[in-house]
Amino acid sequence: MIGITEKTLQDLEFTSLLHEVAARCVTETGHEKALSIQPFADRETLMQALHQTNEYVASFSNMNAIPAHQFDSVAADLPLMAIENSYLEVGSFKKIGQTAETVKLLKSTLKKFEVYYPALQLWSDGVPYSPLIKQSIDAIIDKYGELKDNASPDLLHIRREIQAIRSKINQSFGQALRHHNDLGHLDDIRETVVENKRVLAVLAMYRRKVKGSLLGQSKTGSIAYIEPEATHVFTRELDQLQWNEREEIIRILRQLTNDLRPYIAEFKAHEAFLAAMDVVAAKAHLARDLKAILPKITESRRLFFREAYHPILWLTNQKRKEPVHPLMIGLDETNRIIVISGPNAGGKTIALKTVGLLQLMLQCGMLIPVHERSETCLFDRILTDIGDNQSIENHLSTYSYRLKNMNYFLRKCNEKTLFLIDEFGTGTDPELGGALAETFLEEFYHRQAFGIITTHYTNLKMLANELPFATNANMLFDEESLEPRYKLMLGQAGSSFTFEVAQKMGIPLGLVNRAKKKIEGGKVRFDQSIAALQKERNKLEKNTTDLKEVEEKARTESQKLEQLNNRLQDKLARYQELYDAHQRLMQQGQKWEELVEKYSQSKDKKEQLKQFAKQIEQDIAKRQPLPVKEKKKQEIALKVTEQEMMPQVAKIREEKAEVQKQVQLAEANKPKPILRVGDRVRMIDGKSVGNIDHIKRDRAVVNYGLFTSQVNIDQLELVERVKK
């Protein structure tokens, strides 16, 4: 276990946090275990515990719920079970069986969902489970917790005899009841039960006329309670059978106890596992209530808590529906000690406790309420000196007790220590106490410990400013309203606003000025300078916030423009693709038109046909099918991506159709060229190209080589201008 004292637990209110965990346990054993939580001794065990809690939190939001882990403890019965020739009652065995069944269900579920719960599964895998336990118990005890009739042949025989005797008792009693009722010997109630036996309610005057055993009478003596003689004979036989039944039950239970005695260690392991699982579940429920996470655990010495909340304050303010102010603070090799200053009631102590309690929680296997980008290392010791340190029991004053505590710090403090000190140096003469506190701080600094202190002492603020790996910080304060802002600002000491707060509280200005004159002017000016710097810092912070808003707005607009530009680039790329495809078709069509033209004008038709065939072969070669393997690969790839690509394909088709529509519209609106004699033209819907021989009004004579044709000029399109 890491070095931690009872005072540290009190200072950080750790017990209050443990009560929150215990309140979320569902078993008494788990409740007791939660109240005794301590920091883990080694890193490996701690990381396992953190991952177990983190996985349990994850089970709240996925579909693979972890089974319930409730159980009734038999810890008090196990010492008796260990005694030779002893036996446990049926109820104890029922609890043992239910506990074993719960362990079995948890182990099987965690094994089934090992991918989701690796840490929990690894833990449960180490818990022993013997099927023989449940089988042995189920063989003699039913689901209602009663011993089965067939638990043994003798028990079955005895219980059948008991059933037969009870039937005879009821029959004989019924006959006696009818007989004496007919004779008028009975009271109006006729019968009742005394000592668990049915008896006749006989009027006192007729008691001698009813044969049987007198078991009692009414308070007035007017009624005698008599068990009929015939029934009494059967009752004595029933008592003997019931005694025999109890002896047989004890024999069976003693045998079962002997059979299961070797598994006592396993019973203890089951209870320990379920109790620990109850604590893990309680930690997870607390983490959910706190919106806590598992931050990064670093090997290097670094602590950085972002948007950190004090857990007790969070839960309290949630109930009151009041806001909680987050904290951001960091310690590392270049900034090992932070000196926090500022006015009282500004949140300095809460900041100190928040850091200490969160670190302690984490090292006890609990998740903490911080931002997901937070991180921290592990410390061997957490030393604290917070609050009123007066010790009445030891007759020590506040300052004496603090000195005793500082002596302990000096013995234990090293580079693996986190120390937290509130109001460092107070309790004695400010000059002397401040000097001694300064010396202590220097010693802690040279030992390379990590620490946070709060103070009003100017010399400590100045020391933090001089030490390379220490820094000042202040809790921001509104200088106008003199109200705390509960925000920690690193890099600058804070003013105590002593005189300003005094004025606000109604202290006469004359008295405040007289007080100022009683202290050194340098101290007043120093404090005033700090206050002025803090005011400037507040202004700068406001300007920075405004600039960040403007920057964020500009960044958003830039992103929108970039997205628009990307869409335009995509459209241009698709237009280019469409244009290239159109050009290829035009070139191919032009080749075929040239072949047709040569064929029409050539006398050697065979040679032209050869050219046709050659061109066709070339086009076919370009469209050769892929090899079988490649084709199968493409088919598989197409099948895999078809579902994903269909929406994009549909969108591209729509955009291409829109582009084509715009191109056609542009072509339709494009002014038609004036045709002249000699121009090479073709029909708008045709492929053959000819020369215009003659134009008359709106008609043109087109020569195709083998024939001529008269065509309306509007039906022709220009292919090539006549060369002059």
XYZ file of C-alpha atoms in Angstrom, residues 30-650:
621
model
C -19.763 -5.685 -0.436
C -20.867 -2.723 1.690
C -18.309 -3.601 4.376
C -15.615 -4.186 1.766
C -16.289 -0.801 0.118
C -15.776 1.040 3.413
C -12.316 -0.523 3.741
C -11.019 0.428 0.274
C -7.337 1.356 0.304
C -4.859 2.372 -2.437
C -3.339 -0.541 -4.345
C 0.233 -1.547 -3.528
C 1.503 -2.188 -7.063
C 0.882 -0.782 -10.512
C -0.178 -4.061 -12.187
C -2.939 -4.823 -9.665
C -4.125 -1.211 -9.821
C -4.344 -1.228 -13.631
C -6.357 -4.467 -13.516
C -8.785 -2.899 -11.039
C -9.138 0.259 -13.163
C -9.815 -1.754 -16.311
C -12.355 -3.924 -14.462
C -14.277 -0.837 -13.330
C -14.006 0.728 -16.785
C -15.379 -2.437 -18.443
C -18.284 -2.579 -15.975
C -19.139 1.040 -16.864
C -19.120 0.036 -20.546
C -21.679 -2.711 -19.799
C -24.259 -0.021 -18.993
C -24.315 1.151 -22.617
C -23.834 -2.061 -24.636
C -26.155 -4.997 -25.218
C -24.055 -7.518 -23.260
C -25.212 -6.918 -19.694
C -23.285 -8.448 -16.802
C -25.525 -10.743 -14.662
C -26.584 -9.789 -11.141
C -24.150 -10.766 -8.375
C -26.312 -10.724 -5.233
C -25.707 -13.502 -2.686
C -26.527 -14.463 0.908
C -23.383 -14.891 2.964
C -22.612 -18.198 4.718
C -19.312 -16.964 6.162
C -20.654 -17.466 9.705
C -21.576 -21.109 8.928
C -18.252 -22.165 7.403
C -16.331 -22.433 10.732
C -18.993 -24.897 11.951
C -18.730 -26.821 8.692
C -15.006 -27.246 9.237
C -15.632 -29.213 12.486
C -15.586 -32.979 12.002
C -18.986 -34.738 12.297
C -20.863 -31.399 12.259
C -23.592 -30.481 9.792
C -25.220 -27.398 8.245
C -28.940 -26.804 7.991
C -30.848 -26.930 4.720
C -31.004 -23.111 4.442
C -27.214 -22.816 4.543
C -26.808 -25.357 1.748
C -29.402 -23.525 -0.295
C -27.360 -20.295 0.001
C -24.153 -22.162 -0.911
C -25.831 -23.600 -4.009
C -27.238 -20.243 -5.104
C -23.838 -18.579 -4.637
C -22.145 -21.276 -6.719
C -24.786 -20.882 -9.436
C -24.246 -17.097 -9.509
C -20.483 -17.598 -9.877
C -21.059 -20.090 -12.687
C -23.346 -17.653 -14.544
C -20.859 -14.789 -14.188
C -17.947 -16.923 -15.366
C -19.818 -18.219 -18.419
C -21.136 -14.762 -19.385
C -17.733 -13.089 -19.074
C -16.177 -15.931 -21.061
C -18.800 -15.526 -23.792
C -18.164 -11.761 -24.050
C -14.417 -11.917 -23.444
C -13.812 -9.387 -26.224
C -15.854 -6.787 -24.335
C -14.675 -7.646 -20.815
C -11.081 -8.982 -21.005
C -10.019 -7.787 -17.535
C -13.184 -9.062 -15.827
C -12.944 -12.380 -17.684
C -9.312 -12.855 -16.692
C -10.272 -12.161 -13.074
C -13.249 -14.566 -13.093
C -11.155 -17.223 -14.816
C -9.080 -17.506 -11.646
C -12.133 -18.207 -9.460
C -12.521 -21.998 -8.831
C -15.817 -23.689 -9.638
C -16.704 -27.366 -9.113
C -19.975 -28.583 -10.707
C -20.115 -31.301 -8.029
C -21.125 -28.704 -5.417
C -24.359 -27.719 -7.143
C -25.076 -31.289 -8.219
C -24.723 -32.607 -4.661
C -26.980 -29.912 -3.243
C -29.605 -30.206 -5.996
C -29.777 -33.968 -5.421
C -31.319 -33.533 -1.960
C -32.689 -29.944 -1.822
C -35.443 -28.621 -4.104
C -35.740 -25.115 -5.588
C -37.862 -23.987 -2.623
C -35.120 -24.824 -0.127
C -36.801 -27.959 1.227
C -35.271 -31.411 1.606
C -36.578 -33.667 -1.158
C -38.643 -36.754 -0.202
C -36.315 -38.949 -2.237
C -33.160 -37.567 -0.609
C -32.799 -41.132 0.742
C -34.931 -44.335 0.568
C -35.476 -44.291 4.360
C -36.667 -40.668 4.283
C -39.098 -41.461 1.482
C -40.510 -44.439 3.469
C -40.821 -42.425 6.699
C -42.608 -39.531 5.004
C -45.092 -41.884 3.354
C -45.871 -43.406 6.757
C -46.274 -39.924 8.221
C -48.733 -39.081 5.464
C -50.749 -42.257 6.191
C -50.810 -41.600 9.967
C -51.957 -38.025 9.437
C -54.784 -39.346 7.316
C -55.814 -41.727 10.128
C -55.622 -38.893 12.669
C -57.926 -36.730 10.579
C -60.326 -39.619 10.032
C -60.530 -40.617 13.734
C -60.853 -37.013 14.860
C -63.653 -36.421 12.369
C -65.601 -39.413 13.693
C -65.212 -38.237 17.322
C -66.222 -34.705 16.327
C -69.452 -35.846 14.670
C -70.305 -38.231 17.532
C -69.948 -35.748 20.392
C -71.491 -32.929 18.386
C -74.591 -35.041 17.867
C -74.718 -35.683 21.642
C -74.461 -31.949 22.384
C -71.181 -32.254 24.309
C -69.346 -29.563 22.322
C -69.220 -25.786 22.485
C -70.229 -23.686 19.483
C -66.601 -23.480 18.258
C -66.551 -27.337 18.229
C -62.740 -27.668 17.839
C -59.448 -25.819 18.091
C -55.659 -26.453 18.012
C -53.538 -26.858 21.172
C -49.835 -27.736 21.085
C -50.148 -28.194 17.326
C -52.847 -30.871 17.861
C -56.551 -30.840 16.934
C -58.730 -30.986 20.083
C -62.444 -31.000 20.830
C -63.955 -27.924 22.536
C -65.983 -29.829 25.181
C -68.357 -28.095 27.568
C -67.040 -28.430 31.128
C -70.171 -30.244 32.344
C -69.546 -33.082 29.835
C -65.784 -33.449 30.154
C -66.053 -36.828 31.874
C -68.197 -38.211 29.090
C -65.502 -37.665 26.449
C -62.620 -40.167 26.529
C -59.235 -38.753 25.719
C -56.335 -36.576 26.930
C -57.062 -33.207 28.532
C -54.669 -30.658 26.972
C -56.084 -27.484 28.509
C -59.134 -25.354 29.179
C -60.477 -21.865 28.532
C -59.711 -18.920 30.847
C -63.200 -19.093 32.359
C -63.010 -22.880 32.758
C -66.243 -23.362 30.793
C -64.532 -25.267 27.958
C -62.179 -28.238 28.181
C -59.828 -29.038 25.304
C -59.656 -32.822 24.870
C -57.819 -34.919 22.285
C -60.017 -37.955 21.486
C -58.598 -41.301 22.698
C -58.461 -42.866 19.212
C -56.673 -39.786 17.839
C -54.227 -39.784 20.751
C -52.980 -43.273 19.834
C -52.212 -42.172 16.270
C -50.620 -38.925 17.506
C -48.074 -40.812 19.598
C -47.202 -42.888 16.530
C -46.854 -39.647 14.482
C -44.479 -38.163 17.072
C -42.243 -41.223 16.774
C -42.238 -41.020 12.965
C -41.403 -37.299 13.039
C -38.512 -38.007 15.416
C -37.308 -40.690 12.992
C -37.679 -38.195 10.117
C -35.560 -35.600 11.909
C -32.860 -38.183 12.650
C -32.768 -39.202 8.990
C -32.587 -35.545 7.873
C -29.656 -34.943 10.225
C -27.933 -38.043 8.848
C -28.431 -36.805 5.261
C -27.230 -33.282 6.080
C -24.215 -34.639 7.954
C -23.337 -36.781 4.938
C -23.702 -33.786 2.592
C -21.567 -31.693 4.935
C -18.856 -34.352 4.906
C -19.011 -34.532 1.096
C -18.655 -30.745 0.684
C -16.212 -30.078 3.532
C -13.205 -30.240 1.128
C -14.710 -27.296 -0.786
C -14.737 -24.806 2.096
C -11.914 -22.806 0.488
C -13.939 -22.665 -2.731
C -17.012 -21.365 -0.865
C -14.863 -18.589 0.600
C -13.460 -17.806 -2.861
C -16.993 -17.550 -4.261
C -18.065 -15.080 -1.585
C -14.865 -13.062 -1.922
C -15.308 -12.881 -5.704
C -18.957 -11.802 -5.538
C -18.254 -9.252 -2.799
C -15.382 -7.797 -4.847
C -17.609 -7.790 -7.944
C -20.194 -5.891 -5.888
C -17.563 -3.248 -5.075
C -16.514 -3.014 -8.741
C -20.157 -2.561 -9.732
C -20.588 0.122 -7.053
C -17.503 1.959 -8.345
C -18.956 1.742 -11.853
C -22.321 3.139 -10.746
C -20.551 5.993 -8.966
C -18.485 6.654 -12.107
C -21.691 6.829 -14.148
C -23.221 9.302 -11.692
C -20.045 11.433 -11.803
C -19.573 11.028 -15.592
C -16.108 9.790 -14.651
C -13.556 8.221 -17.001
C -10.227 6.406 -16.934
C -7.545 8.957 -17.879
C -4.207 8.045 -19.400
C -1.757 6.649 -16.809
C 1.753 7.777 -17.777
C 5.137 6.277 -16.929
C 6.732 9.713 -16.895
C 6.173 12.123 -14.019
C 3.231 14.207 -15.177
C -0.143 15.207 -13.756
C -2.617 17.068 -15.919
C -6.260 17.330 -14.880
C -8.541 19.091 -17.337
C -12.164 19.936 -16.467
C -11.678 18.192 -13.118
C -14.516 18.176 -10.572
C -14.483 17.502 -6.845
C -16.662 14.342 -6.665
C -18.368 15.074 -3.334
C -19.065 18.666 -4.359
C -20.395 17.428 -7.702
C -22.869 15.014 -6.086
C -23.953 17.586 -3.489
C -24.499 20.374 -6.011
C -26.312 18.025 -8.377
C -28.883 17.376 -5.650
C -29.158 21.116 -4.946
C -29.204 21.900 -8.681
C -26.301 24.294 -8.238
C -23.390 24.775 -10.692
C -19.991 23.166 -10.156
C -16.853 24.905 -11.415
C -14.241 22.676 -13.101
C -10.515 22.900 -12.456
C -7.592 22.699 -14.872
C -4.150 22.155 -13.360
C -0.904 20.447 -14.335
C 2.394 19.347 -12.795
C 5.437 17.981 -14.635
C 9.236 17.949 -14.550
C 9.400 21.603 -15.581
C 6.679 22.704 -13.165
C 6.874 20.581 -10.033
C 5.379 22.966 -7.444
C 2.448 25.377 -7.719
C 1.898 28.151 -5.151
C -1.745 29.269 -5.224
C -2.636 32.642 -3.755
C -5.644 34.900 -3.727
C -8.439 36.017 -1.385
C -10.189 33.764 1.087
C -13.314 31.912 -0.115
C -11.915 32.007 -3.632
C -11.666 28.239 -4.060
C -7.984 27.605 -3.197
C -8.681 24.821 -0.697
C -11.240 23.161 -2.993
C -8.648 23.147 -5.792
C -6.158 21.508 -3.423
C -8.638 18.857 -2.266
C -9.814 18.171 -5.800
C -6.322 17.245 -6.986
C -5.598 15.123 -3.906
C -8.924 13.277 -3.845
C -8.922 12.529 -7.580
C -5.387 11.130 -7.400
C -6.321 9.040 -4.359
C -9.477 7.770 -6.072
C -7.520 6.711 -9.133
C -4.959 4.817 -7.053
C -7.840 3.011 -5.311
C -9.152 1.711 -8.641
C -11.894 4.316 -9.198
C -12.610 6.349 -12.309
C -12.438 10.123 -11.890
C -14.546 13.052 -13.210
C -12.079 14.686 -15.611
C -11.844 15.411 -19.343
C -10.802 12.466 -21.527
C -7.538 14.220 -22.440
C -6.402 14.268 -18.824
C -3.471 12.152 -17.672
C -1.486 11.440 -14.543
C 1.286 9.288 -13.093
C 1.210 7.204 -9.898
C 2.697 8.393 -6.579
C 4.147 6.305 -3.755
C 2.927 8.814 -1.156
C 0.272 11.505 -0.873
C 1.006 13.885 2.018
C -1.525 16.506 3.099
C -1.799 19.303 5.625
C -5.248 20.829 5.179
C -7.649 22.421 7.627
C -7.511 23.003 11.389
C -4.544 21.077 12.759
C -5.043 21.695 16.459
C -4.732 18.484 18.519
C -6.594 18.591 21.846
C -5.721 14.968 22.634
C -1.968 15.639 22.400
C -2.178 19.149 23.925
C -0.676 20.689 20.782
C -1.440 24.111 19.350
C -2.217 24.587 15.693
C 1.317 25.638 14.845
C 2.920 22.918 16.966
C 0.828 20.309 15.240
C 1.741 21.742 11.839
C 5.427 21.595 12.704
C 5.004 17.969 13.746
C 3.332 17.308 10.406
C 6.126 19.111 8.527
C 8.667 16.923 10.319
C 6.834 13.861 8.990
C 6.869 15.428 5.498
C 10.636 15.921 5.715
C 11.158 12.250 6.628
C 8.953 10.878 3.822
C 9.080 13.421 1.003
C 10.920 12.360 -2.193
C 10.576 12.456 -5.991
C 7.651 9.973 -5.852
C 5.628 12.124 -3.447
C 2.653 14.430 -3.999
C 2.276 16.940 -1.145
C -0.690 19.274 -0.611
C -0.476 22.034 2.027
C -3.198 24.569 2.786
C -2.335 28.009 4.243
C 1.370 27.146 4.368
C 3.247 28.795 7.267
C 0.260 30.102 9.251
C -0.290 29.641 12.956
C 2.547 31.778 14.311
C 4.309 35.106 13.756
C 3.955 35.915 10.026
C 7.588 36.970 9.652
C 9.024 33.928 11.417
C 6.445 31.464 10.148
C 6.879 32.718 6.581
C 10.662 32.287 6.794
C 10.352 28.731 8.091
C 7.715 27.889 5.453
C 10.071 29.244 2.791
C 12.823 26.927 4.030
C 10.475 23.921 4.000
C 9.370 24.756 0.458
C 12.984 24.963 -0.714
C 13.675 21.544 0.830
C 10.661 19.951 -0.850
C 11.761 21.563 -4.116
C 15.305 20.167 -3.912
C 13.909 16.694 -3.217
C 12.064 16.983 -6.590
C 8.651 16.278 -5.063
C 5.432 17.337 -6.771
C 3.246 19.634 -4.703
C 0.582 22.308 -4.468
C 0.350 24.820 -1.627
C -1.930 27.743 -0.856
C -0.680 30.840 0.934
C -1.083 34.549 1.568
C 2.638 35.024 2.307
C 4.427 37.355 -0.086
C 7.816 35.711 0.418
C 6.434 32.352 -0.766
C 4.976 33.988 -3.870
C 8.350 35.567 -4.598
C 10.163 32.258 -4.030
C 7.856 30.472 -6.496
C 8.693 33.184 -9.018
C 12.451 32.673 -8.496
C 12.621 28.853 -8.574
C 12.964 27.530 -12.181
C 10.619 24.563 -11.748
C 7.971 26.227 -9.584
C 5.210 28.629 -10.536
C 2.658 30.966 -9.026
C -1.049 30.662 -9.587
C -4.119 32.515 -8.406
C -7.825 31.946 -8.127
C -9.430 34.635 -10.275
C -11.415 37.294 -8.436
C -13.766 39.892 -9.862
C -12.171 43.157 -8.769
C -15.429 45.095 -9.208
C -17.930 42.839 -7.447
C -15.200 41.239 -5.269
C -16.794 37.849 -5.937
C -14.733 34.679 -6.619
C -14.713 33.268 -10.155
C -13.503 29.801 -9.102
C -11.005 29.636 -11.965
C -7.319 28.844 -11.509
C -4.868 30.960 -13.506
C -1.271 29.726 -13.712
C 1.776 31.969 -14.040
C 0.869 34.842 -11.750
C 0.461 35.335 -8.004
C -2.856 36.574 -6.707
C -3.697 39.496 -4.489
C -5.448 38.819 -1.210
C -7.649 41.899 -1.801
C -7.438 42.427 1.971
C -8.380 46.096 2.083
C -10.846 45.873 -0.814
C -12.789 43.074 0.858
C -12.729 44.973 4.162
C -14.262 48.026 2.473
C -16.942 45.886 0.848
C -17.820 44.360 4.213
C -18.550 47.853 5.568
C -15.312 48.673 7.400
C -14.988 52.502 7.433
C -12.554 53.851 4.851
C -10.696 55.826 7.563
C -9.908 52.657 9.488
C -8.778 50.900 6.299
C -6.402 53.780 5.481
C -5.034 53.760 9.027
C -4.369 50.049 8.667
C -2.493 50.642 5.415
C -0.209 53.148 7.167
C 0.685 50.616 9.857
C 2.414 48.258 7.414
C 5.371 48.780 5.167
C 4.682 50.785 2.055
C 6.548 48.266 -0.086
C 4.144 45.489 0.883
C 1.136 47.659 0.089
C 2.601 48.619 -3.279
C 3.476 44.972 -3.978
C -0.048 43.838 -3.208
C -1.474 46.708 -5.238
C 0.773 45.755 -8.148
C -0.454 42.178 -7.987
C -4.063 43.384 -7.865
C -3.426 45.681 -10.861
C -1.798 42.837 -12.777
C -4.749 40.635 -11.964
C -7.119 43.274 -13.330
C -5.069 43.452 -16.526
C -5.114 39.665 -16.708
C -8.904 39.690 -16.465
C -9.098 42.229 -19.287
C -6.688 40.222 -21.407
C -8.662 37.077 -20.691
C -11.857 38.771 -21.861
C -10.126 40.027 -25.016
C -8.706 36.561 -25.611
C -12.167 35.057 -25.262
C -13.575 37.547 -27.771
C -10.711 36.870 -30.180
C -11.244 33.145 -29.844
C -14.910 33.593 -30.738
C -13.965 35.626 -33.801
C -11.291 33.089 -34.721
C -13.756 30.234 -34.325
C -16.283 32.023 -36.513
C -13.612 32.665 -39.169
C -12.519 29.026 -38.981
C -16.108 27.887 -39.490
C -16.523 30.141 -42.532
C -13.189 28.903 -43.899
C -14.310 25.318 -43.537
C -17.549 26.082 -45.367
C -15.621 27.726 -48.224
C -13.234 24.801 -48.366
C -16.125 22.352 -48.562
C -17.703 24.425 -51.340
C -14.383 24.507 -53.189
C -14.049 20.732 -52.873
C -17.520 20.229 -54.316
C -16.674 22.543 -57.227
C -13.423 20.674 -57.847
C -15.318 17.378 -57.887
C -17.782 18.758 -60.415
C -14.956 20.062 -62.604
C -13.290 16.657 -62.486
C -16.515 14.987 -63.576
C -17.003 17.550 -66.362
C -13.456 16.843 -67.536
C -14.171 13.113 -67.482
C -17.320 13.643 -69.532
C -15.472 15.894 -71.971
C -12.641 13.349 -72.423
C -15.127 10.551 -73.074
C -16.928 12.742 -75.606
C -13.639 13.548 -77.354
C -12.722 9.874 -77.589
C -16.068 9.088 -79.175
C -15.628 11.939 -81.626
C -12.145 10.742 -82.613
C -13.383 7.183 -83.071
C -16.346 8.395 -85.110
C -14.053 10.540 -87.225
C -11.850 7.516 -88.016
C -14.858 5.564 -89.203
C -16.102 8.494 -91.246
C -12.705 8.690 -92.959
C -12.833 4.954 -93.697
C -16.345 5.358 -95.119
C -15.161 8.309 -97.191
C -12.158 6.379 -98.559
C -14.363 3.381 -99.281
C -16.857 5.520 -101.179
C -14.144 7.176 -103.287
C -11.768 4.216 -103.734
C -11.936 1.872 -106.642
C -10.164 -0.940 -104.718
C -13.038 -1.978 -102.460
C -11.210 -5.080 -101.195
C -8.354 -3.017 -99.803
C -10.825 -0.730 -98.043
C -12.629 -3.724 -96.590
C -9.291 -4.941 -95.235
C -8.838 -1.543 -93.567
C -12.339 -1.887 -92.111
C -11.516 -5.332 -90.698
C -8.175 -4.121 -89.282
C -9.833 -1.191 -87.525
C -12.486 -3.486 -86.092
C -9.816 -5.858 -84.735
C -7.997 -2.951 -83.130
C -11.192 -1.799 -81.392
C -11.937 -5.337 -80.225
C -8.380 -5.716 -78.877
C -8.899 -2.615 -76.765
C -11.991 -4.244 -75.293
C -10.435 -7.668 -74.598
C -12.032 -9.334 -71.553
C -9.914 -9.761 -68.425
C -8.431 -13.166 -67.467
C -10.765 -15.413 -65.421
C -8.943 -14.818 -62.108
C -8.866 -11.060 -62.547
C -12.512 -11.090 -63.603
C -13.469 -13.034 -60.441
C -11.505 -10.591 -58.286
C -13.322 -7.663 -59.867
C -16.696 -9.389 -59.437
C -15.964 -10.000 -55.730
C -14.792 -6.407 -55.267
C -17.889 -5.129 -57.058
C -20.191 -7.257 -54.890
C -18.478 -6.063 -51.705
C -18.642 -2.394 -52.628
C -21.953 -2.392 -54.477
C -23.993 -1.582 -51.395
C -21.606 1.231 -50.421
C -21.201 2.700 -53.906
C -24.838 2.700 -55.100
C -25.767 6.002 -53.408
C -22.624 7.710 -54.785
C -23.206 6.211 -58.252
C -26.790 7.437 -58.287
